[in-house]
Short mmCIF file of C-alpha atoms and ligand atoms in Angstrom, two decimals:
data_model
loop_
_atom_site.label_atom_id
_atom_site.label_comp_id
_atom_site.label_asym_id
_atom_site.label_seq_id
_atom_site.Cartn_x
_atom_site.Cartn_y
_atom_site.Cartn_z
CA UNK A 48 103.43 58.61 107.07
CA UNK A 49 103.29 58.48 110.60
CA UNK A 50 103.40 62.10 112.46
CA UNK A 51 106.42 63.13 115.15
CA UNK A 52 105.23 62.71 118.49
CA UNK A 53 105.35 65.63 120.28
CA UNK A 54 107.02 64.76 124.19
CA UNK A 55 105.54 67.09 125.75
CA UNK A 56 106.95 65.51 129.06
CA UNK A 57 110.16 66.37 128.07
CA UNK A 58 109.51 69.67 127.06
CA UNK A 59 108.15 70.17 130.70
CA UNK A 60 111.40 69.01 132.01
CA UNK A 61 113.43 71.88 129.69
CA UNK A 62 110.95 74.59 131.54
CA UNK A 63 111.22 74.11 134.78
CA UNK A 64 115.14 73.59 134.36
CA UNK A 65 114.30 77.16 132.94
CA UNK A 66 112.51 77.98 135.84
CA UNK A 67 114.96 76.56 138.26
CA UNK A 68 117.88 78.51 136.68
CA UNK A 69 115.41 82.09 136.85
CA UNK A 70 115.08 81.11 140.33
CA UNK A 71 118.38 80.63 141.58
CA UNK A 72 119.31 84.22 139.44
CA UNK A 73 116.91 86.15 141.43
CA UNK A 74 118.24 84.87 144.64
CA UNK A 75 121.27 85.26 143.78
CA UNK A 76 120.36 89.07 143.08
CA UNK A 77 118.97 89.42 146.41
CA UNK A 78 115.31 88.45 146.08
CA UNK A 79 113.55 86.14 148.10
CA UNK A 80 112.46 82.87 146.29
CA UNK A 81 109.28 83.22 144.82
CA UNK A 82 106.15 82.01 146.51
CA UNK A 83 103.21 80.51 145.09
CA UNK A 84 100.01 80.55 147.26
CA UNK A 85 97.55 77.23 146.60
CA UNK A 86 93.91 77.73 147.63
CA UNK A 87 91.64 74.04 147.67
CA UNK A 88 88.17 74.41 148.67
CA UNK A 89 86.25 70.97 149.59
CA UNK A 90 87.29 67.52 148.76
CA UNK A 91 86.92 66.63 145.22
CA UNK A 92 89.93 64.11 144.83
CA UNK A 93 91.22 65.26 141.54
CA UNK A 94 91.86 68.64 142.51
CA UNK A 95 93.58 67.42 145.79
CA UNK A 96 95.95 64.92 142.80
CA UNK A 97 96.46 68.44 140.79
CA UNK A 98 97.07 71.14 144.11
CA UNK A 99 99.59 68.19 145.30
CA UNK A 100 101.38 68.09 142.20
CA UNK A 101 101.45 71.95 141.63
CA UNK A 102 103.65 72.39 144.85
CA UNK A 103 105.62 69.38 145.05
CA UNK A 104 106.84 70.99 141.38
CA UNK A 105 106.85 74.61 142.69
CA UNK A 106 109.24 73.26 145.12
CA UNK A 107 111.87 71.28 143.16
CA UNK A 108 112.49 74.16 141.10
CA UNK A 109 113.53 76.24 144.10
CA UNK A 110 110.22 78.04 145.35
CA UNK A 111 108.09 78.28 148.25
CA UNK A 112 104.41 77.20 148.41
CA UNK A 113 101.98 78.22 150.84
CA UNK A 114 98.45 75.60 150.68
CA UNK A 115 95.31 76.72 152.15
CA UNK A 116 93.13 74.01 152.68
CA UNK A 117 89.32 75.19 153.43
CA UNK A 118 86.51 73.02 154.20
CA UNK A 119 83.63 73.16 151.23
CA UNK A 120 81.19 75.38 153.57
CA UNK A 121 83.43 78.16 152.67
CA UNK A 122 81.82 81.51 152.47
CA UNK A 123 82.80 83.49 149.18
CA UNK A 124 83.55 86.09 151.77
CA UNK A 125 86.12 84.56 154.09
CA UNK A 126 87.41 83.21 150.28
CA UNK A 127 87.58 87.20 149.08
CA UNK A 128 89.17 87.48 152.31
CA UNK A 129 91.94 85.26 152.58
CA UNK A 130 92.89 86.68 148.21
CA UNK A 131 92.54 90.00 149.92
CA UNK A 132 95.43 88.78 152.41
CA UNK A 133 97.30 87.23 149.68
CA UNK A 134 96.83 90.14 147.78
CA UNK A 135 98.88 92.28 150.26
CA UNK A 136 101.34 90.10 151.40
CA UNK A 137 104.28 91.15 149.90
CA UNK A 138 106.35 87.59 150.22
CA UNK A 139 103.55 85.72 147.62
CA UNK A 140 104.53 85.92 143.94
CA UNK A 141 101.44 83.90 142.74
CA UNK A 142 98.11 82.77 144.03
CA UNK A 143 95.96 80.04 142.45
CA UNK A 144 92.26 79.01 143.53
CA UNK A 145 92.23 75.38 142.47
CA UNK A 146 88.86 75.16 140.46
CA UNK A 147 86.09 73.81 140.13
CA UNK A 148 84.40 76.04 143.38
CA UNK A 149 81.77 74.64 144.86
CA UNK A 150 78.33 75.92 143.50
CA UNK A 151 77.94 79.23 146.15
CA UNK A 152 80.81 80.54 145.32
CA UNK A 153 80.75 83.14 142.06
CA UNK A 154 84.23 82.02 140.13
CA UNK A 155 84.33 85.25 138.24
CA UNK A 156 84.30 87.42 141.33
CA UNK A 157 86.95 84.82 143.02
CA UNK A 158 89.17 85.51 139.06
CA UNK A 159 88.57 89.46 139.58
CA UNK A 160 89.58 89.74 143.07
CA UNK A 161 93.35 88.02 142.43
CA UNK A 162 95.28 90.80 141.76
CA UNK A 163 96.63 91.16 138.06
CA UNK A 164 99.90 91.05 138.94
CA UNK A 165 99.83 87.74 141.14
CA UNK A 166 97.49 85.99 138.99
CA UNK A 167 99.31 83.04 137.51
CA UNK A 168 96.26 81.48 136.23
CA UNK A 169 95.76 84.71 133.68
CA UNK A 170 91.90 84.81 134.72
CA UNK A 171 92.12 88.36 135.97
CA UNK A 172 90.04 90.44 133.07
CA UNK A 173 93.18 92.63 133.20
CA UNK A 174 95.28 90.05 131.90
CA UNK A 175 92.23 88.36 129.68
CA UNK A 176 92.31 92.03 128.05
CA UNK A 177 96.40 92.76 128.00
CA UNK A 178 96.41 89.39 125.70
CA UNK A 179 93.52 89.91 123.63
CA UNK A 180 95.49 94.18 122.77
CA UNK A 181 98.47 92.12 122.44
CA UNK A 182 100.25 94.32 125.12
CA UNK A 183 103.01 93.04 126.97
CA UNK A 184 103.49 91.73 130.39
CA UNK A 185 99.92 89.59 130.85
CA UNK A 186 100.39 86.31 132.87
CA UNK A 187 98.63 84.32 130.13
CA UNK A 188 96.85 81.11 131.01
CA UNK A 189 98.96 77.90 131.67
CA UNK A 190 97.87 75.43 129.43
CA UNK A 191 97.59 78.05 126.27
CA UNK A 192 101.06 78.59 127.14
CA UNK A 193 102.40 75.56 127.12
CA UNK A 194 100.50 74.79 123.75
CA UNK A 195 102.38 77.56 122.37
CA UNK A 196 105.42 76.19 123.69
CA UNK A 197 104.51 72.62 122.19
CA UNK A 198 103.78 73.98 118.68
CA UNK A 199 106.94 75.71 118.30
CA UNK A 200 108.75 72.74 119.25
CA UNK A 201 107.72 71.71 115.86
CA UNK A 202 107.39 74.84 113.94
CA UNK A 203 110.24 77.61 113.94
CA UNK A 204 107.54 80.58 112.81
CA UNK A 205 103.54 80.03 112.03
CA UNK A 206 102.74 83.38 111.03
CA UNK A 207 100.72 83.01 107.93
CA UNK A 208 99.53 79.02 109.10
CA UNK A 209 96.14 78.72 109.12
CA UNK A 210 95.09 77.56 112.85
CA UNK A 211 91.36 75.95 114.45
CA UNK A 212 90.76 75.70 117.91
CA UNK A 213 88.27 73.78 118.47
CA UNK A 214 86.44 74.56 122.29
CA UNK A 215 85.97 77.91 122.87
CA UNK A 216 86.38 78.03 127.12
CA UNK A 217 87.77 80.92 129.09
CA UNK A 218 90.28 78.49 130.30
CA UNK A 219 91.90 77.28 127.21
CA UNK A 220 90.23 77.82 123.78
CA UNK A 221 89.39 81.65 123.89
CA UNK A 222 92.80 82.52 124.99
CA UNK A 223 94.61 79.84 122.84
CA UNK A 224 93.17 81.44 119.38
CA UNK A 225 93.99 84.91 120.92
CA UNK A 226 98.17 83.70 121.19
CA UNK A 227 97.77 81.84 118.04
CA UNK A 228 96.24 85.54 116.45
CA UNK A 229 99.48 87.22 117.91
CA UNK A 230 101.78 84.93 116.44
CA UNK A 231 100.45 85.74 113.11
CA UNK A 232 98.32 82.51 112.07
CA UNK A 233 95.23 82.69 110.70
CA UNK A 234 92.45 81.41 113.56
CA UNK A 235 89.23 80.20 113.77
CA UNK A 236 87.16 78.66 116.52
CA UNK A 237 85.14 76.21 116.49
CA UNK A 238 82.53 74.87 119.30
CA UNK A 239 79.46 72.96 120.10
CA UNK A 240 77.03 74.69 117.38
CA UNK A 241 79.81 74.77 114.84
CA UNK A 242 78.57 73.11 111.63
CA UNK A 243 80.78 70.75 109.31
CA UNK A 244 83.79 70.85 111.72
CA UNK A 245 85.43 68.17 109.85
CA UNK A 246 85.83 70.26 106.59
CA UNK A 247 87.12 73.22 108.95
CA UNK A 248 89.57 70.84 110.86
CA UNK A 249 90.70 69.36 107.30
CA UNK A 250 91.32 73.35 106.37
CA UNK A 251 94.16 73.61 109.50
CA UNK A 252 97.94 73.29 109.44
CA UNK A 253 97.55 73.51 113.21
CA UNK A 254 94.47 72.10 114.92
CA UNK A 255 94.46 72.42 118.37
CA UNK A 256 91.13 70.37 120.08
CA UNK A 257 90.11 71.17 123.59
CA UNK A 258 86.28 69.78 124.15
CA UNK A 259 86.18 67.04 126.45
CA UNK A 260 84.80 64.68 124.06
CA UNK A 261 86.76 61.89 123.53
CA UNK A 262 87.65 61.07 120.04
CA UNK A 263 85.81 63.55 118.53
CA UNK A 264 88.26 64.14 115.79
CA UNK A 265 89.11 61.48 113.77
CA UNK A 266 91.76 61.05 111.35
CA UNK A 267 89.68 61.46 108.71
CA UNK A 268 89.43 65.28 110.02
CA UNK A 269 92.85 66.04 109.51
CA UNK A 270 94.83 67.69 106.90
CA UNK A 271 97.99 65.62 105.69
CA UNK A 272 101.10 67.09 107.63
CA UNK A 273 99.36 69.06 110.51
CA UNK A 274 100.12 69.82 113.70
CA UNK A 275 97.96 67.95 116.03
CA UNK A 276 97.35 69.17 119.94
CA UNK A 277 95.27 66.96 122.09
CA UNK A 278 94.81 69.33 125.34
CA UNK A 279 91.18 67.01 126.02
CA UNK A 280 91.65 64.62 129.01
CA UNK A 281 89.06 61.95 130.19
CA UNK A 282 89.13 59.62 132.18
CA UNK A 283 87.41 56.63 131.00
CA UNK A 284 87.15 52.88 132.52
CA UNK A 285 89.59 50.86 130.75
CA UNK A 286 88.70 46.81 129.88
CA UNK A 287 90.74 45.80 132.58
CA UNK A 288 88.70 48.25 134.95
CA UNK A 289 91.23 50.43 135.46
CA UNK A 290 91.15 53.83 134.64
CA UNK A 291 92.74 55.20 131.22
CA UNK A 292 93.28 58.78 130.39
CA UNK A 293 92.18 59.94 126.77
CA UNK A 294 91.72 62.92 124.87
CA UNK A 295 89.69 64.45 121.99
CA UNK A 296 91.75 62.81 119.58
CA UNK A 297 91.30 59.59 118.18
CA UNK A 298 94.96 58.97 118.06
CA UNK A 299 95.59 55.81 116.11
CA UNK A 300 94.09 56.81 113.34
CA UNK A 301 95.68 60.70 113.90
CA UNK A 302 99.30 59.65 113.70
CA UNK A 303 98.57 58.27 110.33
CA UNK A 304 98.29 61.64 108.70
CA UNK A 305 99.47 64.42 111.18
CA UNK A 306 102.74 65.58 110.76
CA UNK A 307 103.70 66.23 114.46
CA UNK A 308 100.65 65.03 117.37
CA UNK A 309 100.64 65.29 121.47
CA UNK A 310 100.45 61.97 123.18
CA UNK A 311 97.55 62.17 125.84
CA UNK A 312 98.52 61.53 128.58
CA UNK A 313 102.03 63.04 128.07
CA UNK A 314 101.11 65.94 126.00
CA UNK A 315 99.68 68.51 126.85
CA UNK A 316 99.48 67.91 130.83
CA UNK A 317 102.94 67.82 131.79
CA UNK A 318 103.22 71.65 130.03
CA UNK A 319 100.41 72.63 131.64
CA UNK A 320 101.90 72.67 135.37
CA UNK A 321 105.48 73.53 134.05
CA UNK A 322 104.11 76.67 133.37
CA UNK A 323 102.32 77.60 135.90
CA UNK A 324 105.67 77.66 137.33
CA UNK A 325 107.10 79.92 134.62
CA UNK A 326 104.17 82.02 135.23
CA UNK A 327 105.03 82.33 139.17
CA UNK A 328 108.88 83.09 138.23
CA UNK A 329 107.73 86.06 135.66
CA UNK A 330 105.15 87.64 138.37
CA UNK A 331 108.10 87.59 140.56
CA UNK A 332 110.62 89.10 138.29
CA UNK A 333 107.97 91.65 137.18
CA UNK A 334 107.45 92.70 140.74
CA UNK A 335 111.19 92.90 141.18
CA UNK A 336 111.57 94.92 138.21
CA UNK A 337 108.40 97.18 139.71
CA UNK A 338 110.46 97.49 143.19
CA UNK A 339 113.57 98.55 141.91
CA UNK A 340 112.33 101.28 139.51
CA UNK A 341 110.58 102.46 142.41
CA UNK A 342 113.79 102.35 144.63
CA UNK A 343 115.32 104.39 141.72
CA UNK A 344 112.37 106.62 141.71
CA UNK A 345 112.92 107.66 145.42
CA UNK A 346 116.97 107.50 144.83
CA UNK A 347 116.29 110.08 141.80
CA UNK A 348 113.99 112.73 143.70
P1 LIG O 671 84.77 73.44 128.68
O1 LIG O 671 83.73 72.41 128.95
O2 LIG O 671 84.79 74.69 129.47
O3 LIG O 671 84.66 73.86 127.14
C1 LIG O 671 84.49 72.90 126.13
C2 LIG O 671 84.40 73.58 124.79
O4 LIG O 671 84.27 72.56 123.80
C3 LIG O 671 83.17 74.49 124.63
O5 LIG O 671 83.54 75.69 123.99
C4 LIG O 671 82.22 73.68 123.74
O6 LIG O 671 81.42 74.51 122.90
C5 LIG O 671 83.21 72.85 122.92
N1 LIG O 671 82.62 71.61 122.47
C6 LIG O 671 81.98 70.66 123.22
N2 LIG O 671 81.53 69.65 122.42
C7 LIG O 671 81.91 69.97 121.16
C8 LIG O 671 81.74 69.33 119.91
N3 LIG O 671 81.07 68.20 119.79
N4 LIG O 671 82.24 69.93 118.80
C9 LIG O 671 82.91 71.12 118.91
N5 LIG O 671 83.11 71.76 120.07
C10 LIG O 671 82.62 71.19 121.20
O7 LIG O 671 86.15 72.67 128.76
P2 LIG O 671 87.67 73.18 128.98
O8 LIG O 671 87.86 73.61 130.38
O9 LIG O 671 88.07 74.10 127.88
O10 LIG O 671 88.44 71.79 128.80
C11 LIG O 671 88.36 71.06 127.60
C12 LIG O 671 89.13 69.76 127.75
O11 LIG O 671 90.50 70.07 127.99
C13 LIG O 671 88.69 68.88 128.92
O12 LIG O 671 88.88 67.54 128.57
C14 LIG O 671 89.67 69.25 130.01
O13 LIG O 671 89.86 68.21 130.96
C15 LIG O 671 90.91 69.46 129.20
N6 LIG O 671 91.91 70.34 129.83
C16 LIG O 671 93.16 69.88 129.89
C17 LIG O 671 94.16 70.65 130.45
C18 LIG O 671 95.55 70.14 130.49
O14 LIG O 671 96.37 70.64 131.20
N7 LIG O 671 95.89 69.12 129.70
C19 LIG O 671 93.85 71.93 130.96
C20 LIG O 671 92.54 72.40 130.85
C21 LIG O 671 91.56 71.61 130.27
#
């Protein structure tokens, strides 16, 4: 058997078609384009690669960007600051602080001080909490997200599928278990003191793996007809000295026995971004939603 490959690129490409179409709606209703705001701090290359990408895609789907580019000497106070700004200016939807911060800066007060409601990373401990109730109308991290999206490419409903995450990060494995939990599965998590994670992983009719450790799950690992998502990425020197992207999978030996698998790169990646747009749309439709009850409110008393 050799599992369906998951194209998560094209998947991307149906969301932010999505996206564009939400766009073009609200301005058509009289809204102004949403407007993500993109804070870099320093000069780490890769997150210059990622903040570049983020608005060249925020644009092509028919909203604004607004970069901020500060120098790595950056107090945490003029960085409170300038969210503080964002925070009040009502033309930005969405604001994103491109991690990792440098080393003075305290990331969970940067998270806290976005405002809920314009925090299309889903850091904010308002939205960590609305997901974990399993209330509605959290921004819920990106990549999370886009697994979700990813999985039910393949599967139509997973309630009662028994689902390991393996990684257990803020960023993607915490949250991920907590969607998976909502959608019915049955979830574990598993992380760097978890003992016999092969038997667990063989246990899973959807295994997601976010870790960092390339090839850490081997085919072996898997149960016959699972869903396989690869969200690791590493970049490792390639024979030819180039650089080669790979994840946490060992992938030729995966696709033997998965049912469905992500590609990495091509996976997981692509989704990630395309909904971080989705996310900037649905703070901007929310807070549309919020201004016209209000106008009603006034109209009504
Ligand atoms: P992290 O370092 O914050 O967390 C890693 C998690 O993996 C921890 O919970 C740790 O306990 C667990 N872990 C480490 N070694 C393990 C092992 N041997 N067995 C079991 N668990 C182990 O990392 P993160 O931010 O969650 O990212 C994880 C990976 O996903 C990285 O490769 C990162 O680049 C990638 N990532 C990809 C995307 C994307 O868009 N594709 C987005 C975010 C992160």
């Amino acid at each position: 058997m050799t599992a369906r490959i998951i194209d998560g690129k094209s998947l991307a490409a149906g969301v932010r078609k999505d996206v564009a179409e939400g766009v073009a709606a609200l301005v058509a209703g009289g809204v102004a384009a949403p407007e993500l705001a993109v804070v870099l701090i320093g000069d780490d290359p890769a997150s210059h690669v990622y903040v570049a990408n983020k608005v060249k895609q925020t644009e092509a789907v028919g909203m604004r960007s607004r970069r901020f580019q500060l120098d790595a000497g950056t107090t945490e106070a003029a960085l409170l600051d300038l969210i503080e700004g964002l925070n009040r200016d009502a033309a930005v939807s969405g604001i994103l602080v491109q991690f990792p911060l440098p080393p003075h800066i305290d990331t969970a007060r940067v998270v806290t001080t976005i405002h809920p409601d314009k925090d299309v990373d889903g850091f904010n401990p308002l939205n960590v909490g609305r997901i974990a109730a399993g209330m509605q109308g959290a921004l819920v991290p990106c990549t999370p997200l886009g697994v979700m999206r990813l999985i039910k490419s393949v599967h139509d409903d997973i309630a009662g599928l028994g689902a390991l995450v393996v990684g257990a990060s803020n960023v993607v494995g915490r949250p991920m278990a907590r969607l998976l939990l909502q959608e019915l599965c049955t979830v574990s998590i598993a992380h760097v003191r978890t003992t016999d994670l092969e038997r667990r992983c063989r246990e899973a009719d959807i295994l997601v793996v976010a870790t960092g450790v390339p090839g850490l799950i081997r085919g072996h690992f898997i149960k016959r007809g699972a869903t396989v998502i690869d969200v690791g990425i590493t970049r490792i020197k390639s024979g030819a000295g180039a650089d080669k992207l790979v994840g946490d999978v060992a992938f030729d030996e995966a696709i033997e026995v998965a049912g469905a698998i992500t590609p990495v790169p091509g996976g997981v990646g692509p989704m990630t971004i395309a909904c971080l747009l989705a996310n900037t749309l649905s703070a901007a439709q929310m807070e549309a939603a919020r201004s016209k009850a209000a106008e009603v409110d006034v109209t009504a008393a």
